[in-house]
Amino acid sequence: MARTKEFEPEEKLIKARDLFWEKGYSGTSMQDLVEAMGLNRGSIYDTFGDKHSLFLQSLSNYAEEILKEYTNVATTVSSPLKAIEQILSGNVKKAFVNGKNSCMSVKCSLELASDDKSVQHIIQLSGCKITKVFEELIIKGQEAGEIKEQDAKMLANFVGTYFSGLWQSYIVTGDKQLIQNQITFLISMIKK
């Protein structure tokens, strides 16, 4: 008879996700995961698979959480331009408050995406979904006269690419004010 799990897998996955987010894939050992998750190796392997599988699940969890947050802002903030600004600024503030100091997807793309097709797939899929959120906001913003009349998909890709670049810049420079200033500049670039 199989033993029932005495822990909530989703809670443990979040602990693993936060550790990978902080230390990166290469910087996180199985022993680090054992300690952070409060599980023995056997329980980790039985529930999540090996370290790489756990990492992929963690990255997917992060991507899903971010998409939910962005979609929530997109549907609750009345001004599409303000919604875009809130998504970008909110993501930055959350990362700084939580001590992560980066976007997990950008951090992982710098570390692994060029060599790891599974990571690349998760990040690309997430990027497409997030771009769609921005595109819908841009279309609404254009209809409301808030956002420049340019190709909405192109503007959405511009916003996403620019924002990813800001995180890469922050990882290198550590300049929080630069990120905030660049978000303000980005909004001014798309504003009508």
Short mmCIF file of N, CA and C in Angstrom, two decimals:
data_model
loop_
_atom_site.label_atom_id
_atom_site.label_comp_id
_atom_site.label_asym_id
_atom_site.label_seq_id
_atom_site.Cartn_x
_atom_site.Cartn_y
_atom_site.Cartn_z
N MET A 1 0.84 -1.19 0.00
CA MET A 1 0.00 0.00 0.00
C MET A 1 0.89 1.25 0.00
N ALA A 2 0.62 2.16 -0.93
CA ALA A 2 1.42 3.37 -1.04
C ALA A 2 1.08 4.33 0.10
N ARG A 3 2.15 4.98 0.59
CA ARG A 3 1.94 5.98 1.63
C ARG A 3 1.34 7.24 1.03
N THR A 4 0.49 7.89 1.79
CA THR A 4 -0.04 9.17 1.33
C THR A 4 0.98 10.26 1.64
N LYS A 5 1.02 11.25 0.78
CA LYS A 5 1.96 12.36 0.99
C LYS A 5 1.50 13.17 2.19
N GLU A 6 2.47 13.51 3.02
CA GLU A 6 2.17 14.29 4.22
C GLU A 6 2.56 15.75 4.03
N PHE A 7 2.58 16.18 2.78
CA PHE A 7 2.90 17.57 2.48
C PHE A 7 2.10 17.98 1.25
N GLU A 8 2.00 19.27 1.08
CA GLU A 8 1.28 19.83 -0.07
C GLU A 8 2.30 20.08 -1.19
N PRO A 9 2.24 19.32 -2.28
CA PRO A 9 3.24 19.47 -3.35
C PRO A 9 3.35 20.90 -3.89
N GLU A 10 2.23 21.61 -4.01
CA GLU A 10 2.27 22.98 -4.54
C GLU A 10 3.10 23.90 -3.64
N GLU A 11 2.96 23.76 -2.33
CA GLU A 11 3.74 24.57 -1.39
C GLU A 11 5.23 24.28 -1.53
N LYS A 12 5.57 23.02 -1.68
CA LYS A 12 6.98 22.63 -1.82
C LYS A 12 7.54 23.09 -3.16
N LEU A 13 6.70 23.05 -4.20
CA LEU A 13 7.13 23.53 -5.51
C LEU A 13 7.47 25.02 -5.45
N ILE A 14 6.66 25.78 -4.73
CA ILE A 14 6.92 27.21 -4.59
C ILE A 14 8.24 27.46 -3.85
N LYS A 15 8.54 26.65 -2.86
CA LYS A 15 9.82 26.78 -2.15
C LYS A 15 10.98 26.50 -3.10
N ALA A 16 10.84 25.47 -3.93
CA ALA A 16 11.87 25.15 -4.92
C ALA A 16 11.99 26.28 -5.94
N ARG A 17 10.85 26.77 -6.42
CA ARG A 17 10.84 27.86 -7.40
C ARG A 17 11.58 29.08 -6.87
N ASP A 18 11.28 29.45 -5.63
CA ASP A 18 11.92 30.62 -5.05
C ASP A 18 13.42 30.43 -4.90
N LEU A 19 13.84 29.22 -4.59
CA LEU A 19 15.27 28.94 -4.47
C LEU A 19 15.95 29.01 -5.84
N PHE A 20 15.35 28.39 -6.85
CA PHE A 20 15.91 28.47 -8.20
C PHE A 20 15.94 29.91 -8.68
N TRP A 21 14.90 30.67 -8.36
CA TRP A 21 14.83 32.08 -8.76
C TRP A 21 15.98 32.86 -8.13
N GLU A 22 16.25 32.59 -6.88
CA GLU A 22 17.31 33.30 -6.17
C GLU A 22 18.71 32.87 -6.63
N LYS A 23 18.94 31.56 -6.73
CA LYS A 23 20.30 31.04 -6.95
C LYS A 23 20.57 30.58 -8.38
N GLY A 24 19.52 30.50 -9.20
CA GLY A 24 19.70 29.96 -10.54
C GLY A 24 19.74 28.44 -10.50
N TYR A 25 19.69 27.84 -11.68
CA TYR A 25 19.69 26.38 -11.77
C TYR A 25 21.04 25.81 -11.33
N SER A 26 22.10 26.33 -11.90
CA SER A 26 23.44 25.80 -11.59
C SER A 26 23.85 26.05 -10.16
N GLY A 27 23.40 27.16 -9.59
CA GLY A 27 23.77 27.51 -8.23
C GLY A 27 22.97 26.79 -7.15
N THR A 28 21.99 26.00 -7.57
CA THR A 28 21.13 25.28 -6.62
C THR A 28 21.49 23.80 -6.62
N SER A 29 21.89 23.30 -5.48
CA SER A 29 22.22 21.87 -5.37
C SER A 29 21.01 21.10 -4.86
N MET A 30 21.06 19.79 -5.00
CA MET A 30 19.98 18.96 -4.45
C MET A 30 19.90 19.15 -2.94
N GLN A 31 21.04 19.31 -2.28
CA GLN A 31 21.02 19.52 -0.84
C GLN A 31 20.33 20.84 -0.49
N ASP A 32 20.56 21.88 -1.31
CA ASP A 32 19.85 23.15 -1.12
C ASP A 32 18.34 22.94 -1.21
N LEU A 33 17.93 22.14 -2.18
CA LEU A 33 16.50 21.86 -2.37
C LEU A 33 15.93 21.07 -1.20
N VAL A 34 16.68 20.08 -0.73
CA VAL A 34 16.25 19.28 0.44
C VAL A 34 15.99 20.21 1.62
N GLU A 35 16.93 21.13 1.87
CA GLU A 35 16.80 22.04 3.00
C GLU A 35 15.66 23.05 2.81
N ALA A 36 15.57 23.63 1.62
CA ALA A 36 14.54 24.65 1.37
C ALA A 36 13.13 24.06 1.37
N MET A 37 13.00 22.87 0.83
CA MET A 37 11.68 22.25 0.70
C MET A 37 11.27 21.48 1.95
N GLY A 38 12.26 21.17 2.80
CA GLY A 38 11.96 20.40 4.00
C GLY A 38 11.54 18.96 3.69
N LEU A 39 12.09 18.43 2.60
CA LEU A 39 11.79 17.06 2.19
C LEU A 39 13.09 16.28 2.02
N ASN A 40 13.00 14.96 2.14
CA ASN A 40 14.18 14.17 1.84
C ASN A 40 14.28 13.96 0.33
N ARG A 41 15.44 13.53 -0.13
CA ARG A 41 15.66 13.37 -1.57
C ARG A 41 14.64 12.43 -2.20
N GLY A 42 14.34 11.35 -1.51
CA GLY A 42 13.40 10.37 -2.05
C GLY A 42 12.03 10.98 -2.31
N SER A 43 11.56 11.80 -1.38
CA SER A 43 10.26 12.46 -1.56
C SER A 43 10.29 13.45 -2.73
N ILE A 44 11.41 14.14 -2.88
CA ILE A 44 11.54 15.07 -4.00
C ILE A 44 11.51 14.30 -5.32
N TYR A 45 12.32 13.25 -5.41
CA TYR A 45 12.36 12.46 -6.66
C TYR A 45 11.02 11.81 -6.95
N ASP A 46 10.37 11.26 -5.92
CA ASP A 46 9.07 10.59 -6.11
C ASP A 46 7.99 11.56 -6.57
N THR A 47 8.03 12.78 -6.06
CA THR A 47 6.97 13.75 -6.34
C THR A 47 7.26 14.59 -7.58
N PHE A 48 8.50 15.01 -7.74
CA PHE A 48 8.83 15.98 -8.78
C PHE A 48 9.79 15.47 -9.85
N GLY A 49 10.41 14.33 -9.61
CA GLY A 49 11.43 13.84 -10.53
C GLY A 49 12.79 14.38 -10.15
N ASP A 50 13.70 14.41 -11.10
CA ASP A 50 15.06 14.87 -10.82
C ASP A 50 15.11 16.40 -10.74
N LYS A 51 16.30 16.93 -10.49
CA LYS A 51 16.47 18.37 -10.32
C LYS A 51 15.99 19.14 -11.55
N HIS A 52 16.32 18.65 -12.73
CA HIS A 52 15.92 19.34 -13.95
C HIS A 52 14.40 19.37 -14.11
N SER A 53 13.76 18.26 -13.82
CA SER A 53 12.30 18.19 -13.89
C SER A 53 11.67 19.14 -12.88
N LEU A 54 12.21 19.18 -11.68
CA LEU A 54 11.72 20.10 -10.65
C LEU A 54 11.91 21.55 -11.09
N PHE A 55 13.04 21.82 -11.71
CA PHE A 55 13.30 23.17 -12.21
C PHE A 55 12.27 23.57 -13.28
N LEU A 56 12.00 22.66 -14.21
CA LEU A 56 11.03 22.96 -15.27
C LEU A 56 9.64 23.21 -14.68
N GLN A 57 9.26 22.42 -13.69
CA GLN A 57 7.97 22.62 -13.02
C GLN A 57 7.95 23.97 -12.30
N SER A 58 9.09 24.33 -11.70
CA SER A 58 9.21 25.61 -10.99
C SER A 58 9.09 26.78 -11.96
N LEU A 59 9.76 26.67 -13.10
CA LEU A 59 9.71 27.72 -14.10
C LEU A 59 8.29 27.85 -14.68
N SER A 60 7.64 26.73 -14.92
CA SER A 60 6.25 26.76 -15.41
C SER A 60 5.33 27.39 -14.38
N ASN A 61 5.55 27.07 -13.11
CA ASN A 61 4.76 27.65 -12.03
C ASN A 61 4.93 29.16 -12.01
N TYR A 62 6.17 29.63 -12.14
CA TYR A 62 6.45 31.06 -12.18
C TYR A 62 5.72 31.71 -13.36
N ALA A 63 5.84 31.10 -14.54
CA ALA A 63 5.22 31.66 -15.74
C ALA A 63 3.71 31.76 -15.59
N GLU A 64 3.10 30.74 -15.00
CA GLU A 64 1.65 30.75 -14.78
C GLU A 64 1.25 31.84 -13.79
N GLU A 65 2.05 31.98 -12.73
CA GLU A 65 1.74 33.01 -11.72
C GLU A 65 1.83 34.41 -12.31
N ILE A 66 2.88 34.66 -13.08
CA ILE A 66 3.06 35.97 -13.70
C ILE A 66 1.92 36.27 -14.67
N LEU A 67 1.54 35.28 -15.48
CA LEU A 67 0.45 35.48 -16.42
C LEU A 67 -0.85 35.81 -15.69
N LYS A 68 -1.12 35.12 -14.58
CA LYS A 68 -2.32 35.42 -13.79
C LYS A 68 -2.29 36.85 -13.26
N GLU A 69 -1.13 37.26 -12.74
CA GLU A 69 -1.00 38.62 -12.22
C GLU A 69 -1.23 39.65 -13.31
N TYR A 70 -0.60 39.45 -14.46
CA TYR A 70 -0.73 40.41 -15.57
C TYR A 70 -2.17 40.46 -16.06
N THR A 71 -2.79 39.30 -16.19
CA THR A 71 -4.18 39.24 -16.66
C THR A 71 -5.11 39.92 -15.67
N ASN A 72 -4.85 39.73 -14.39
CA ASN A 72 -5.66 40.38 -13.36
C ASN A 72 -5.57 41.90 -13.47
N VAL A 73 -4.36 42.41 -13.62
CA VAL A 73 -4.20 43.86 -13.77
C VAL A 73 -4.90 44.33 -15.06
N ALA A 74 -4.71 43.58 -16.13
CA ALA A 74 -5.29 43.96 -17.42
C ALA A 74 -6.81 44.04 -17.37
N THR A 75 -7.41 43.22 -16.53
CA THR A 75 -8.88 43.19 -16.47
C THR A 75 -9.47 44.08 -15.37
N THR A 76 -8.64 44.56 -14.47
CA THR A 76 -9.18 45.37 -13.36
C THR A 76 -8.83 46.85 -13.42
N VAL A 77 -7.77 47.21 -14.12
CA VAL A 77 -7.38 48.62 -14.23
C VAL A 77 -8.09 49.20 -15.45
N SER A 78 -8.81 50.29 -15.26
CA SER A 78 -9.67 50.82 -16.34
C SER A 78 -8.88 51.42 -17.50
N SER A 79 -7.76 52.03 -17.24
CA SER A 79 -6.95 52.64 -18.30
C SER A 79 -5.95 51.60 -18.83
N PRO A 80 -6.00 51.27 -20.12
CA PRO A 80 -5.04 50.30 -20.66
C PRO A 80 -3.58 50.73 -20.50
N LEU A 81 -3.31 52.02 -20.71
CA LEU A 81 -1.95 52.51 -20.54
C LEU A 81 -1.49 52.37 -19.09
N LYS A 82 -2.36 52.74 -18.17
CA LYS A 82 -2.04 52.58 -16.74
C LYS A 82 -1.86 51.11 -16.38
N ALA A 83 -2.64 50.24 -17.01
CA ALA A 83 -2.51 48.80 -16.74
C ALA A 83 -1.12 48.31 -17.16
N ILE A 84 -0.66 48.73 -18.33
CA ILE A 84 0.68 48.34 -18.78
C ILE A 84 1.72 48.85 -17.80
N GLU A 85 1.60 50.11 -17.42
CA GLU A 85 2.55 50.69 -16.46
C GLU A 85 2.50 49.95 -15.13
N GLN A 86 1.32 49.61 -14.67
CA GLN A 86 1.18 48.90 -13.40
C GLN A 86 1.77 47.49 -13.49
N ILE A 87 1.57 46.81 -14.61
CA ILE A 87 2.15 45.48 -14.79
C ILE A 87 3.66 45.55 -14.68
N LEU A 88 4.26 46.49 -15.40
CA LEU A 88 5.72 46.60 -15.41
C LEU A 88 6.26 47.03 -14.05
N SER A 89 5.71 48.11 -13.51
CA SER A 89 6.18 48.61 -12.21
C SER A 89 5.91 47.61 -11.09
N GLY A 90 4.74 46.97 -11.13
CA GLY A 90 4.40 45.99 -10.11
C GLY A 90 5.32 44.80 -10.11
N ASN A 91 5.70 44.35 -11.30
CA ASN A 91 6.62 43.22 -11.42
C ASN A 91 7.98 43.58 -10.83
N VAL A 92 8.44 44.78 -11.11
CA VAL A 92 9.73 45.24 -10.59
C VAL A 92 9.67 45.36 -9.07
N LYS A 93 8.64 46.01 -8.55
CA LYS A 93 8.52 46.19 -7.10
C LYS A 93 8.46 44.84 -6.38
N LYS A 94 7.69 43.92 -6.94
CA LYS A 94 7.56 42.59 -6.33
C LYS A 94 8.92 41.90 -6.27
N ALA A 95 9.67 41.97 -7.34
CA ALA A 95 10.98 41.32 -7.36
C ALA A 95 11.93 41.96 -6.35
N PHE A 96 11.89 43.28 -6.24
CA PHE A 96 12.77 43.96 -5.29
C PHE A 96 12.37 43.66 -3.85
N VAL A 97 11.07 43.68 -3.57
CA VAL A 97 10.58 43.42 -2.22
C VAL A 97 10.89 41.99 -1.80
N ASN A 98 10.72 41.05 -2.72
CA ASN A 98 10.97 39.64 -2.41
C ASN A 98 12.45 39.28 -2.43
N GLY A 99 13.30 40.25 -2.73
CA GLY A 99 14.74 40.01 -2.72
C GLY A 99 15.24 39.20 -3.91
N LYS A 100 14.42 39.04 -4.95
CA LYS A 100 14.84 38.24 -6.09
C LYS A 100 15.67 39.07 -7.08
N ASN A 101 15.37 40.36 -7.16
CA ASN A 101 16.11 41.31 -7.98
C ASN A 101 16.21 40.94 -9.46
N SER A 102 15.25 40.18 -9.96
CA SER A 102 15.20 39.91 -11.39
C SER A 102 13.91 39.17 -11.71
N CYS A 103 13.65 39.07 -12.98
CA CYS A 103 12.56 38.24 -13.47
C CYS A 103 13.12 36.83 -13.62
N MET A 104 12.45 35.84 -13.06
CA MET A 104 12.95 34.47 -13.13
C MET A 104 13.13 34.00 -14.58
N SER A 105 12.19 34.35 -15.45
CA SER A 105 12.29 33.93 -16.85
C SER A 105 13.52 34.52 -17.52
N VAL A 106 13.78 35.80 -17.29
CA VAL A 106 14.95 36.44 -17.89
C VAL A 106 16.22 35.83 -17.32
N LYS A 107 16.26 35.65 -16.01
CA LYS A 107 17.43 35.06 -15.37
C LYS A 107 17.71 33.67 -15.94
N CYS A 108 16.65 32.87 -16.10
CA CYS A 108 16.80 31.51 -16.64
C CYS A 108 17.20 31.53 -18.10
N SER A 109 16.66 32.49 -18.84
CA SER A 109 17.01 32.56 -20.26
C SER A 109 18.49 32.87 -20.43
N LEU A 110 19.02 33.72 -19.58
CA LEU A 110 20.45 34.03 -19.64
C LEU A 110 21.30 32.82 -19.27
N GLU A 111 20.81 32.04 -18.32
CA GLU A 111 21.59 30.90 -17.83
C GLU A 111 21.44 29.66 -18.72
N LEU A 112 20.23 29.37 -19.18
CA LEU A 112 19.97 28.05 -19.77
C LEU A 112 19.32 28.01 -21.14
N ALA A 113 18.56 29.00 -21.51
CA ALA A 113 17.68 28.87 -22.69
C ALA A 113 18.42 28.59 -23.99
N SER A 114 19.65 29.05 -24.10
CA SER A 114 20.36 28.81 -25.36
C SER A 114 20.71 27.34 -25.56
N ASP A 115 20.82 26.58 -24.47
CA ASP A 115 21.21 25.16 -24.56
C ASP A 115 20.10 24.19 -24.17
N ASP A 116 19.10 24.65 -23.47
CA ASP A 116 18.07 23.76 -22.93
C ASP A 116 16.74 24.02 -23.64
N LYS A 117 16.38 23.12 -24.53
CA LYS A 117 15.16 23.29 -25.34
C LYS A 117 13.90 23.33 -24.49
N SER A 118 13.88 22.60 -23.39
CA SER A 118 12.69 22.59 -22.52
C SER A 118 12.50 23.95 -21.86
N VAL A 119 13.59 24.54 -21.38
CA VAL A 119 13.53 25.88 -20.79
C VAL A 119 13.13 26.88 -21.86
N GLN A 120 13.74 26.76 -23.02
CA GLN A 120 13.43 27.64 -24.14
C GLN A 120 11.94 27.59 -24.47
N HIS A 121 11.37 26.39 -24.50
CA HIS A 121 9.95 26.22 -24.82
C HIS A 121 9.06 26.91 -23.78
N ILE A 122 9.35 26.71 -22.50
CA ILE A 122 8.54 27.33 -21.44
C ILE A 122 8.61 28.85 -21.54
N ILE A 123 9.80 29.39 -21.74
CA ILE A 123 9.97 30.84 -21.81
C ILE A 123 9.29 31.40 -23.06
N GLN A 124 9.42 30.71 -24.19
CA GLN A 124 8.76 31.18 -25.42
C GLN A 124 7.24 31.17 -25.28
N LEU A 125 6.70 30.09 -24.74
CA LEU A 125 5.26 29.99 -24.55
C LEU A 125 4.75 31.08 -23.61
N SER A 126 5.47 31.27 -22.52
CA SER A 126 5.11 32.32 -21.56
C SER A 126 5.18 33.69 -22.22
N GLY A 127 6.24 33.93 -22.98
CA GLY A 127 6.41 35.20 -23.66
C GLY A 127 5.28 35.49 -24.64
N CYS A 128 4.84 34.46 -25.36
CA CYS A 128 3.71 34.63 -26.30
C CYS A 128 2.43 35.00 -25.57
N LYS A 129 2.18 34.36 -24.44
CA LYS A 129 0.96 34.65 -23.68
C LYS A 129 1.01 36.06 -23.09
N ILE A 130 2.17 36.45 -22.58
CA ILE A 130 2.31 37.79 -22.01
C ILE A 130 2.20 38.85 -23.10
N THR A 131 2.81 38.58 -24.25
CA THR A 131 2.71 39.51 -25.37
C THR A 131 1.25 39.70 -25.78
N LYS A 132 0.48 38.63 -25.74
CA LYS A 132 -0.95 38.71 -26.08
C LYS A 132 -1.69 39.62 -25.10
N VAL A 133 -1.35 39.53 -23.81
CA VAL A 133 -1.96 40.43 -22.81
C VAL A 133 -1.63 41.88 -23.16
N PHE A 134 -0.35 42.15 -23.47
CA PHE A 134 0.05 43.51 -23.84
C PHE A 134 -0.65 43.95 -25.13
N GLU A 135 -0.74 43.06 -26.10
CA GLU A 135 -1.38 43.40 -27.37
C GLU A 135 -2.85 43.80 -27.17
N GLU A 136 -3.56 43.03 -26.35
CA GLU A 136 -4.96 43.36 -26.08
C GLU A 136 -5.09 44.70 -25.37
N LEU A 137 -4.18 44.97 -24.43
CA LEU A 137 -4.20 46.27 -23.76
C LEU A 137 -3.88 47.40 -24.73
N ILE A 138 -2.94 47.17 -25.61
CA ILE A 138 -2.56 48.20 -26.58
C ILE A 138 -3.73 48.50 -27.53
N ILE A 139 -4.41 47.47 -28.00
CA ILE A 139 -5.59 47.68 -28.86
C ILE A 139 -6.64 48.51 -28.13
N LYS A 140 -6.92 48.15 -26.89
CA LYS A 140 -7.89 48.92 -26.09
C LYS A 140 -7.40 50.35 -25.87
N GLY A 141 -6.10 50.48 -25.62
CA GLY A 141 -5.52 51.81 -25.41
C GLY A 141 -5.57 52.67 -26.66
N GLN A 142 -5.41 52.04 -27.82
CA GLN A 142 -5.53 52.78 -29.08
C GLN A 142 -6.97 53.22 -29.30
N GLU A 143 -7.90 52.33 -29.00
CA GLU A 143 -9.32 52.67 -29.15
C GLU A 143 -9.72 53.80 -28.20
N ALA A 144 -9.07 53.85 -27.03
CA ALA A 144 -9.37 54.90 -26.04
C ALA A 144 -8.57 56.18 -26.29
N GLY A 145 -7.68 56.15 -27.29
CA GLY A 145 -6.87 57.32 -27.60
C GLY A 145 -5.69 57.53 -26.66
N GLU A 146 -5.29 56.49 -25.93
CA GLU A 146 -4.17 56.60 -24.98
C GLU A 146 -2.83 56.18 -25.57
N ILE A 147 -2.87 55.30 -26.56
CA ILE A 147 -1.66 54.67 -27.08
C ILE A 147 -1.53 54.96 -28.57
N LYS A 148 -0.29 55.16 -29.02
CA LYS A 148 0.01 55.47 -30.41
C LYS A 148 -0.64 54.48 -31.37
N GLU A 149 -1.03 55.01 -32.53
CA GLU A 149 -1.65 54.19 -33.58
C GLU A 149 -0.55 53.53 -34.42
N GLN A 150 0.01 52.47 -33.90
CA GLN A 150 0.97 51.66 -34.63
C GLN A 150 0.52 50.21 -34.50
N ASP A 151 1.15 49.34 -35.24
CA ASP A 151 0.78 47.92 -35.19
C ASP A 151 0.82 47.42 -33.74
N ALA A 152 -0.34 46.97 -33.24
CA ALA A 152 -0.47 46.58 -31.83
C ALA A 152 0.44 45.41 -31.47
N LYS A 153 0.54 44.44 -32.36
CA LYS A 153 1.41 43.28 -32.08
C LYS A 153 2.87 43.72 -31.99
N MET A 154 3.27 44.61 -32.90
CA MET A 154 4.65 45.10 -32.89
C MET A 154 4.93 45.89 -31.60
N LEU A 155 3.99 46.74 -31.20
CA LEU A 155 4.16 47.48 -29.95
C LEU A 155 4.22 46.53 -28.75
N ALA A 156 3.39 45.50 -28.76
CA ALA A 156 3.39 44.53 -27.66
C ALA A 156 4.73 43.80 -27.59
N ASN A 157 5.26 43.42 -28.74
CA ASN A 157 6.59 42.78 -28.76
C ASN A 157 7.66 43.74 -28.28
N PHE A 158 7.53 45.01 -28.67
CA PHE A 158 8.47 46.04 -28.23
C PHE A 158 8.46 46.17 -26.71
N VAL A 159 7.27 46.24 -26.12
CA VAL A 159 7.14 46.37 -24.66
C VAL A 159 7.79 45.17 -23.98
N GLY A 160 7.47 43.97 -24.42
CA GLY A 160 8.02 42.76 -23.81
C GLY A 160 9.53 42.66 -23.95
N THR A 161 10.03 42.95 -25.15
CA THR A 161 11.47 42.87 -25.39
C THR A 161 12.22 43.93 -24.59
N TYR A 162 11.69 45.13 -24.58
CA TYR A 162 12.30 46.23 -23.83
C TYR A 162 12.37 45.89 -22.35
N PHE A 163 11.26 45.35 -21.83
CA PHE A 163 11.21 45.01 -20.41
C PHE A 163 12.20 43.90 -20.07
N SER A 164 12.31 42.90 -20.93
CA SER A 164 13.30 41.83 -20.70
C SER A 164 14.71 42.41 -20.69
N GLY A 165 14.95 43.33 -21.60
CA GLY A 165 16.26 43.98 -21.64
C GLY A 165 16.57 44.77 -20.38
N LEU A 166 15.54 45.37 -19.80
CA LEU A 166 15.74 46.10 -18.54
C LEU A 166 16.21 45.15 -17.44
N TRP A 167 15.59 43.96 -17.39
CA TRP A 167 16.01 42.99 -16.37
C TRP A 167 17.44 42.54 -16.60
N GLN A 168 17.81 42.34 -17.86
CA GLN A 168 19.19 41.95 -18.15
C GLN A 168 20.14 43.05 -17.70
N SER A 169 19.77 44.28 -17.97
CA SER A 169 20.57 45.42 -17.53
C SER A 169 20.69 45.45 -16.02
N TYR A 170 19.58 45.21 -15.32
CA TYR A 170 19.62 45.23 -13.86
C TYR A 170 20.51 44.13 -13.30
N ILE A 171 20.44 42.94 -13.90
CA ILE A 171 21.28 41.83 -13.44
C ILE A 171 22.75 42.23 -13.50
N VAL A 172 23.12 43.00 -14.52
CA VAL A 172 24.51 43.42 -14.70
C VAL A 172 24.86 44.62 -13.83
N THR A 173 23.96 45.63 -13.76
CA THR A 173 24.31 46.89 -13.09
C THR A 173 23.83 46.99 -11.65
N GLY A 174 22.71 46.34 -11.33
CA GLY A 174 22.14 46.47 -9.99
C GLY A 174 21.51 47.82 -9.71
N ASP A 175 21.22 48.59 -10.76
CA ASP A 175 20.70 49.95 -10.60
C ASP A 175 19.16 49.94 -10.64
N LYS A 176 18.53 49.95 -9.47
CA LYS A 176 17.06 49.92 -9.38
C LYS A 176 16.43 51.17 -9.97
N GLN A 177 17.03 52.31 -9.74
CA GLN A 177 16.46 53.56 -10.26
C GLN A 177 16.46 53.57 -11.78
N LEU A 178 17.48 53.00 -12.39
CA LEU A 178 17.52 52.92 -13.85
C LEU A 178 16.31 52.16 -14.37
N ILE A 179 15.96 51.06 -13.72
CA ILE A 179 14.80 50.27 -14.14
C ILE A 179 13.53 51.11 -14.05
N GLN A 180 13.33 51.78 -12.93
CA GLN A 180 12.13 52.62 -12.76
C GLN A 180 12.08 53.74 -13.81
N ASN A 181 13.22 54.38 -14.04
CA ASN A 181 13.27 55.46 -15.03
C ASN A 181 12.97 54.93 -16.43
N GLN A 182 13.49 53.76 -16.74
CA GLN A 182 13.27 53.19 -18.07
C GLN A 182 11.82 52.75 -18.28
N ILE A 183 11.15 52.32 -17.21
CA ILE A 183 9.72 52.00 -17.34
C ILE A 183 8.94 53.27 -17.68
N THR A 184 9.27 54.36 -17.01
CA THR A 184 8.63 55.64 -17.30
C THR A 184 8.89 56.04 -18.75
N PHE A 185 10.13 55.84 -19.20
CA PHE A 185 10.49 56.17 -20.58
C PHE A 185 9.73 55.28 -21.56
N LEU A 186 9.64 53.99 -21.26
CA LEU A 186 8.92 53.05 -22.12
C LEU A 186 7.46 53.48 -22.30
N ILE A 187 6.83 53.83 -21.19
CA ILE A 187 5.43 54.28 -21.25
C ILE A 187 5.32 55.54 -22.13
N SER A 188 6.28 56.45 -22.00
CA SER A 188 6.25 57.67 -22.82
C SER A 188 6.43 57.35 -24.31
N MET A 189 7.12 56.27 -24.62
CA MET A 189 7.35 55.87 -26.01
C MET A 189 6.08 55.35 -26.69
N ILE A 190 5.19 54.73 -25.92
CA ILE A 190 3.98 54.17 -26.53
C ILE A 190 2.75 55.06 -26.35
N LYS A 191 2.87 56.03 -25.45
CA LYS A 191 1.74 56.93 -25.16
C LYS A 191 1.47 57.85 -26.35
N LYS A 192 0.20 58.09 -26.59
CA LYS A 192 -0.21 58.97 -27.70
C LYS A 192 0.02 60.42 -27.32
#
